[in-house]
mmCIF file of C-alpha atoms in Angstrom:
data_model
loop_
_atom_site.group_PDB
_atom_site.id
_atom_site.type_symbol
_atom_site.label_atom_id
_atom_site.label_comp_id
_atom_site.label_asym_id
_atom_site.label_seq_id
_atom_site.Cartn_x
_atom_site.Cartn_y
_atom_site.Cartn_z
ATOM 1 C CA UNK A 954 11.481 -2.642 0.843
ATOM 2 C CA UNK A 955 12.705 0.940 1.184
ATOM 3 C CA UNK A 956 13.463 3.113 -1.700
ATOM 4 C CA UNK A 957 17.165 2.864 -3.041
ATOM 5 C CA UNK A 958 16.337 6.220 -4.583
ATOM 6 C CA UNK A 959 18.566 9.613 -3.962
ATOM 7 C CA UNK A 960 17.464 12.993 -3.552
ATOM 8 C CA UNK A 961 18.361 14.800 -7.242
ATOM 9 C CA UNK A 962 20.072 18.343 -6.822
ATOM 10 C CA UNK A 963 16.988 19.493 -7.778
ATOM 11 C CA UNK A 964 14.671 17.582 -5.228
ATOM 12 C CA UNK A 965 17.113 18.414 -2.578
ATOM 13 C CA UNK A 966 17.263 22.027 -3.410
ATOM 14 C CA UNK A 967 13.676 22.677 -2.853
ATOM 15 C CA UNK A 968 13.265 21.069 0.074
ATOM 16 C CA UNK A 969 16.186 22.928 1.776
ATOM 17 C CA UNK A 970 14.506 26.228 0.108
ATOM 18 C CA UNK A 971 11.101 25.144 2.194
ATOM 19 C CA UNK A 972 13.206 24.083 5.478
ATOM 20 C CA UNK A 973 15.584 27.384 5.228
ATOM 21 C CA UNK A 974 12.146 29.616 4.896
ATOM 22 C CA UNK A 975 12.074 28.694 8.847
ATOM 23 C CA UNK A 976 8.876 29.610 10.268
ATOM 24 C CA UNK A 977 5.984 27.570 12.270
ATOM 25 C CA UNK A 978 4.593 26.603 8.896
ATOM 26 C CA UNK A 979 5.827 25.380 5.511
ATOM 27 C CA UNK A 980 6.496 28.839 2.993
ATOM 28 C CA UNK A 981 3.349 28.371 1.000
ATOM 29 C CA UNK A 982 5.720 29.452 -1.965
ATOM 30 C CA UNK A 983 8.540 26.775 -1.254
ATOM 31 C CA UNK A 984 5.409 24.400 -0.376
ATOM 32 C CA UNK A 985 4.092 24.918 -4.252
ATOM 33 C CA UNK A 986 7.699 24.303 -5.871
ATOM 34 C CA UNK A 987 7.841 21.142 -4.039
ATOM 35 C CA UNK A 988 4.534 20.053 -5.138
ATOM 36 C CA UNK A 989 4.944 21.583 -8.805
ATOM 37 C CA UNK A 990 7.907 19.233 -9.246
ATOM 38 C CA UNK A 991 6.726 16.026 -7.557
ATOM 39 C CA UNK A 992 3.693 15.982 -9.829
ATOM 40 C CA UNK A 993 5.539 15.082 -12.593
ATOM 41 C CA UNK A 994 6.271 11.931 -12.095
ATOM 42 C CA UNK A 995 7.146 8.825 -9.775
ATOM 43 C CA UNK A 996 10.591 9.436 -10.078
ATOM 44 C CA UNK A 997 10.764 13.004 -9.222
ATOM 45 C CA UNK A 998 8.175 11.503 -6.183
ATOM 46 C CA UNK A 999 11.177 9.726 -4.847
ATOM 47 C CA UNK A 1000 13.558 12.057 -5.138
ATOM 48 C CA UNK A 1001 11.766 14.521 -2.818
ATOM 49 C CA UNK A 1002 11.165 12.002 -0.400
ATOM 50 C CA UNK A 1003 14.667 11.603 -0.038
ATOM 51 C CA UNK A 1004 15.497 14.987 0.347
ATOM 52 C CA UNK A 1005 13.058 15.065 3.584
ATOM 53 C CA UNK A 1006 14.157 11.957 4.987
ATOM 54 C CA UNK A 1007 17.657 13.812 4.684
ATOM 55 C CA UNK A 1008 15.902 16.982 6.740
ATOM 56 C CA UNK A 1009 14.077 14.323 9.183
ATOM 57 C CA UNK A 1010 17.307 13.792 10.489
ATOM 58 C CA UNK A 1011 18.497 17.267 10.632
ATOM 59 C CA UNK A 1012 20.455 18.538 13.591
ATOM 60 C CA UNK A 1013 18.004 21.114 14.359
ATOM 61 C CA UNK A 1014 14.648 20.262 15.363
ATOM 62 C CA UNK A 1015 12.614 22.888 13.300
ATOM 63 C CA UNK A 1016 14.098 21.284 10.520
ATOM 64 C CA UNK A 1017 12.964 17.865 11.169
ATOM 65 C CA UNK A 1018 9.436 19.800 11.954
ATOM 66 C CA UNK A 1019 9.172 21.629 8.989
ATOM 67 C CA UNK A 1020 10.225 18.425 7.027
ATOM 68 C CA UNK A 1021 7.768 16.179 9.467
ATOM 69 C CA UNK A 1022 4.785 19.413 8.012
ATOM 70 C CA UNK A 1023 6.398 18.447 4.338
ATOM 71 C CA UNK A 1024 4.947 14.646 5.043
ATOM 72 C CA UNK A 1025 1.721 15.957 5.904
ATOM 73 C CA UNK A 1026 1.282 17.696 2.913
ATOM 74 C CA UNK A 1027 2.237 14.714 0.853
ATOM 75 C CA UNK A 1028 1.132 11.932 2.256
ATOM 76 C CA UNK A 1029 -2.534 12.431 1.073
ATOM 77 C CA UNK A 1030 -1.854 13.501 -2.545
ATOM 78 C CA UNK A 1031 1.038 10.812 -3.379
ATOM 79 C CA UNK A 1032 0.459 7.136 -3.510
ATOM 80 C CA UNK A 1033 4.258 6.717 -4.197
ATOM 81 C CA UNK A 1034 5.162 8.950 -1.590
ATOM 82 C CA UNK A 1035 3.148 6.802 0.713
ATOM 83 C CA UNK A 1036 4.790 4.043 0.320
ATOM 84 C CA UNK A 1037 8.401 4.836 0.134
ATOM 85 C CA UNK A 1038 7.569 6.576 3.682
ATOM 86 C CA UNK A 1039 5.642 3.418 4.726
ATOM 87 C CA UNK A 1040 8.914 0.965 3.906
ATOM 88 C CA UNK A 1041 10.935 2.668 6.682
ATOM 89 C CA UNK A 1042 7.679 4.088 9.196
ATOM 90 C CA UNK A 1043 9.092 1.632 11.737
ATOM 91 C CA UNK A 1044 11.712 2.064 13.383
ATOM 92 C CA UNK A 1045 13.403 4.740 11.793
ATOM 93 C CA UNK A 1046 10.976 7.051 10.761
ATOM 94 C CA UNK A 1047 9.121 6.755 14.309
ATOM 95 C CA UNK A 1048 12.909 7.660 16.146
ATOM 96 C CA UNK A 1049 13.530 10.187 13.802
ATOM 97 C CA UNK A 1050 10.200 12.189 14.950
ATOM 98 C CA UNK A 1051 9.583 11.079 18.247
ATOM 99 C CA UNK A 1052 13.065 10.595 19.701
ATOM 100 C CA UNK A 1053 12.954 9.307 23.337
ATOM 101 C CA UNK A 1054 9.276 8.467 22.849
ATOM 102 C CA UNK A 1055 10.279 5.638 20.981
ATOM 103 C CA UNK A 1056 13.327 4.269 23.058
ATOM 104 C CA UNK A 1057 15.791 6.375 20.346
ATOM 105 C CA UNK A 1058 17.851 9.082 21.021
ATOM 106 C CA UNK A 1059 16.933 12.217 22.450
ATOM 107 C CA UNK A 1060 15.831 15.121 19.460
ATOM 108 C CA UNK A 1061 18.104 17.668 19.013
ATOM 109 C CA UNK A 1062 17.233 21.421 20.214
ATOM 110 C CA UNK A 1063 15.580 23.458 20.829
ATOM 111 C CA UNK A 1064 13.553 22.153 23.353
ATOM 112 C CA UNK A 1065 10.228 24.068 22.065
ATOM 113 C CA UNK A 1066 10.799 22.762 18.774
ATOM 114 C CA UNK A 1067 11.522 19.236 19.698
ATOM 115 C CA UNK A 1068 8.397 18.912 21.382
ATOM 116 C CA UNK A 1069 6.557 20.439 18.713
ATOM 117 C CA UNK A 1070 7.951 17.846 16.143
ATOM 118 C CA UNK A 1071 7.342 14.541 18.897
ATOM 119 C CA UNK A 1072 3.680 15.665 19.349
ATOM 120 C CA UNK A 1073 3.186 16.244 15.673
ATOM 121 C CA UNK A 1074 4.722 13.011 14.674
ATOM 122 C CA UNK A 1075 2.545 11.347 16.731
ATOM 123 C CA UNK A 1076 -0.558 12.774 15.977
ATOM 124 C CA UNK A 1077 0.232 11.876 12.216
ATOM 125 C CA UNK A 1078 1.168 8.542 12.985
ATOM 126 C CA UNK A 1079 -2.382 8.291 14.837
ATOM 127 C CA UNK A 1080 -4.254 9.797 11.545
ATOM 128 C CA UNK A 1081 -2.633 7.937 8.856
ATOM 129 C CA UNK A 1082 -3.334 4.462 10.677
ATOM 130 C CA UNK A 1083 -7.240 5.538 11.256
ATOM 131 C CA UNK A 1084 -7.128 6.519 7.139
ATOM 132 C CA UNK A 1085 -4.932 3.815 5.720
ATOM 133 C CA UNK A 1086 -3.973 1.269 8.458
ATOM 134 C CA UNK A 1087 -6.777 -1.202 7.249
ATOM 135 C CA UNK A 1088 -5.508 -0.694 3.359
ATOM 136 C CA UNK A 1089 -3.558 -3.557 1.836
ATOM 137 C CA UNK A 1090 0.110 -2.460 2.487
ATOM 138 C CA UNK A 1091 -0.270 -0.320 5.371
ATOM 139 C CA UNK A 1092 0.387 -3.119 7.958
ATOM 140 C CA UNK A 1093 3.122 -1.021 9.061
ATOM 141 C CA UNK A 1094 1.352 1.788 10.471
ATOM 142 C CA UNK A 1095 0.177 -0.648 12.803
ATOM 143 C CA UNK A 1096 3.907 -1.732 13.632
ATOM 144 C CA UNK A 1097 4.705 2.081 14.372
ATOM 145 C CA UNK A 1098 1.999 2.347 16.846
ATOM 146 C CA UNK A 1099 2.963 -0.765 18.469
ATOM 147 C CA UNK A 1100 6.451 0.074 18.564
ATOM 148 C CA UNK A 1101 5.739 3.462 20.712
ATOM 149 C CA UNK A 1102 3.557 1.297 23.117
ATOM 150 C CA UNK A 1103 6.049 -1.666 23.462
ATOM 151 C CA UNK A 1104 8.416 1.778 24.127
ATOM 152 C CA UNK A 1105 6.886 3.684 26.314
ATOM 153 C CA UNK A 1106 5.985 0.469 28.816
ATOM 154 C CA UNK A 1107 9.654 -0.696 29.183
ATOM 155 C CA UNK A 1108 11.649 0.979 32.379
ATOM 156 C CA UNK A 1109 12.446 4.546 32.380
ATOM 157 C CA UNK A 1110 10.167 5.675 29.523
ATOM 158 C CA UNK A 1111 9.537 9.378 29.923
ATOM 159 C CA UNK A 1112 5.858 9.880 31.609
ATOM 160 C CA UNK A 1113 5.175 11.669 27.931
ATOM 161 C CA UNK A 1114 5.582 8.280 26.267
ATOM 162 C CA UNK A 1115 3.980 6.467 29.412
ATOM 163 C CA UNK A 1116 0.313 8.713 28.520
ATOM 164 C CA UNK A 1117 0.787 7.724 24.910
ATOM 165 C CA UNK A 1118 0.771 4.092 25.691
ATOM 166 C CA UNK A 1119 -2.679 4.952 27.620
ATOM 167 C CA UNK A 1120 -4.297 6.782 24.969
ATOM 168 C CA UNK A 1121 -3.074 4.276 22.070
ATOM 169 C CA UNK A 1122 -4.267 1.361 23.666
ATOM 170 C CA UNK A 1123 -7.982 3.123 23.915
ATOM 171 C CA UNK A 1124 -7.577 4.339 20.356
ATOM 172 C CA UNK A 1125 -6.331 0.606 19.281
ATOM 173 C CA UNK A 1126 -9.891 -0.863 19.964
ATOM 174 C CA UNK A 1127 -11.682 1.010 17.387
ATOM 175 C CA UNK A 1128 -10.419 -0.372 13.729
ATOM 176 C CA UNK A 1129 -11.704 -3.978 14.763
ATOM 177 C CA UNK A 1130 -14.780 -2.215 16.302
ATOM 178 C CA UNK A 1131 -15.142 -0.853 12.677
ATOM 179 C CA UNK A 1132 -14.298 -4.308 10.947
ATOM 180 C CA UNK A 1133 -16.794 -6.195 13.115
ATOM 181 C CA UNK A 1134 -19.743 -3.317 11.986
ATOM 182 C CA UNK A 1135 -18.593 -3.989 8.069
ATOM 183 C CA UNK A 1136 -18.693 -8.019 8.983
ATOM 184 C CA UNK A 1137 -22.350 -7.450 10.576
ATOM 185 C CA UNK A 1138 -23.660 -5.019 7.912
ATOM 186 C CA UNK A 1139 -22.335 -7.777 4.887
ATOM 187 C CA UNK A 1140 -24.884 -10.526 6.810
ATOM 188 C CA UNK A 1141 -27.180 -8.238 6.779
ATOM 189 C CA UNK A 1142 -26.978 -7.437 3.022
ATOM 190 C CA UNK A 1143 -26.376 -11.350 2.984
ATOM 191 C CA UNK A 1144 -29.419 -12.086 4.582
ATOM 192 C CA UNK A 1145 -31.461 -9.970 2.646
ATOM 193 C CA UNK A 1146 -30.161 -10.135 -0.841
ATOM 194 C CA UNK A 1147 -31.957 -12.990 -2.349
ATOM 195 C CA UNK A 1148 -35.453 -11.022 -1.130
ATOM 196 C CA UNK A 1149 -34.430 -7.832 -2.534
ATOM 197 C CA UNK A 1150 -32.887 -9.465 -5.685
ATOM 198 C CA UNK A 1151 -36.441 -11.265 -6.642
ATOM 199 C CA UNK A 1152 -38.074 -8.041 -6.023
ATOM 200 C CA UNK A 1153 -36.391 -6.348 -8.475
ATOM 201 C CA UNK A 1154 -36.822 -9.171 -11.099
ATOM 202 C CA UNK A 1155 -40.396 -8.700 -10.706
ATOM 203 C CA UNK A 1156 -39.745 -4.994 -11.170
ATOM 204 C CA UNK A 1157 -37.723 -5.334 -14.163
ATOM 205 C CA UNK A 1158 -40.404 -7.520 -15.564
ATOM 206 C CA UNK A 1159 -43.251 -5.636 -14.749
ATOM 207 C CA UNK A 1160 -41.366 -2.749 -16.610
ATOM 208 C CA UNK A 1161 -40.810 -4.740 -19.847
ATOM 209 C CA UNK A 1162 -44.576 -5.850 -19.880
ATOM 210 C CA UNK A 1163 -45.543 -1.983 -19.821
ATOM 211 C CA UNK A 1164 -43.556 -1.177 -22.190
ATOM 212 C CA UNK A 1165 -44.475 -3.734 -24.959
ATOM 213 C CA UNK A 1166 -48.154 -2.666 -23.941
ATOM 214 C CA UNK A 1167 -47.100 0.670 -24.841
ATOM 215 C CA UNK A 1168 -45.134 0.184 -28.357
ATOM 216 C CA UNK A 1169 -48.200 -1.287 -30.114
ATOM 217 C CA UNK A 1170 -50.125 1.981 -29.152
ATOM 218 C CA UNK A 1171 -47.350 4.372 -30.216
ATOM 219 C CA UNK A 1172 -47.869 2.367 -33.488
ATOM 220 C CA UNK A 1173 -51.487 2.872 -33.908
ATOM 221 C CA UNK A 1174 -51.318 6.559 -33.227
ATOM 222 C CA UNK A 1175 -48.697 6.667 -35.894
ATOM 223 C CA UNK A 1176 -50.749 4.829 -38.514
ATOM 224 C CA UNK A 1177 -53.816 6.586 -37.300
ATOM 225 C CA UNK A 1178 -51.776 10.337 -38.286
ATOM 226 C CA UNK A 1179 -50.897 9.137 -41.374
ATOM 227 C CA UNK A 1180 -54.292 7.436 -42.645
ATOM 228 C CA UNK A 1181 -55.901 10.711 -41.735
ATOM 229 C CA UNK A 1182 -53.309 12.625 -43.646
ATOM 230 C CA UNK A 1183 -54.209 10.225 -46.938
ATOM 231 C CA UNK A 1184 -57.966 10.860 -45.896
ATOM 232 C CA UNK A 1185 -57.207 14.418 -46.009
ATOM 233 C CA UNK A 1186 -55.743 14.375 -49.326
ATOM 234 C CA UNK A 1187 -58.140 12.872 -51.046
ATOM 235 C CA UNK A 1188 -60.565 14.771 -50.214
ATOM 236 C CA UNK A 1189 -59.007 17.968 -51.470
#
């Protein structure tokens, strides 16, 4: 379900402060403010990503780039942040970023920074399904993926969106490569368990005979200090 929360004056203030600074990169001081006041809680969490969904649709396509960096920077330090992007990845989020790529409308200009903000939001899309798309909840990663391919193979798809399908369809083989590895290395563990588990049994065991050998001994020495102490008096 996507978040029903709204960008506070304060959220929404920094974020325009970051987008405003301009530049090929987020301000590194705007950047901090933004991060300052979304680690305080959930709530403030939200609120910022509402403010950037509000830039993601900007009329100017360095905002939406600066605000697509914003996500990057976010996306691996916020759980919450996460998922409110994750409840509205596909459709929206994928139009918003890659325009024409994904059978939306066209981004706005300039050109140079519109192509900027499709290749970047496809390269994310690409590295947040290889890090979370297996995770319980990320199923929609998977959806925005499929949604560019289903895209760029109907009639008219810009060659751009055409070379995506190509790659992503390579790419797609390789989390159930990675499954079917796990599946082989758990019947392997499997397979080998009951083996491994009686050896260290007799291990254990073996350990707790040594060291009952050894208390007895530690004993004697003890008794053995203080009898010759006794002796030692005595004899003075």
């Amino acid at each position: 379900m996507a978040s029903k929360a709204k960008a506070s004056a304060s959220a929404a203030r920094l974020v325009q402060d970051l987008v405003r600074a301009g530049g090929e990169v987020p301000d590194a001081a705007a950047l901090g403010a933004v991060k300052r006041y979304a680690r305080q809680s959930d709530a403030h969490v939200a609120e910022v990503f509402e403010a950037v969904w509000e830039q993601l649709g900007d009329k100017h396509s360095q905002a939406r780039y600066l605000a697509l960096q914003l996500c990057a920077e976010l996306w691996p330090r916020s759980a919450a942040f996460r998922h409110a992007l994750v409840a509205r990845i596909a459709p929206d989020f994928v139009r918003l970023v890659t325009g024409e790529l994904a059978g939306g409308a066209e981004l706005p200009p300039p050109p140079q920074w519109a192509e900027r903000t499709r290749r970047c939001g496809v390269e994310l899309l690409r590295s947040w399904h290889r890090s979370h798309g297996e995770l319980d909840g990320y199923r929609p990663l998977a959806l925005a993926l499929r949604h560019l391919r289903q895209a760029a193979a109907a009639p008219g798809a810009p060659v751009e969106a055409a070379q995506l399908a190509v790659a992503d369809a390579s790419a797609s083989t390789l989390p159930a490569q990675r499954r079917q590895r796990w599946r082989d290395k758990y019947a392997e563990m499997q397979e080998a368990a009951p083996e491994r588990l009686g050896e260290a049994r007799r291990c254990i065991a073996q350990l707790r005979e040594a060291l009952r050998l050894l208390a007895p001994a530690l004993d004697e020495d003890e008794d053995g200090d203080e009898a010759s102490g006794e002796a030692t008096a005595t004899a003075e």
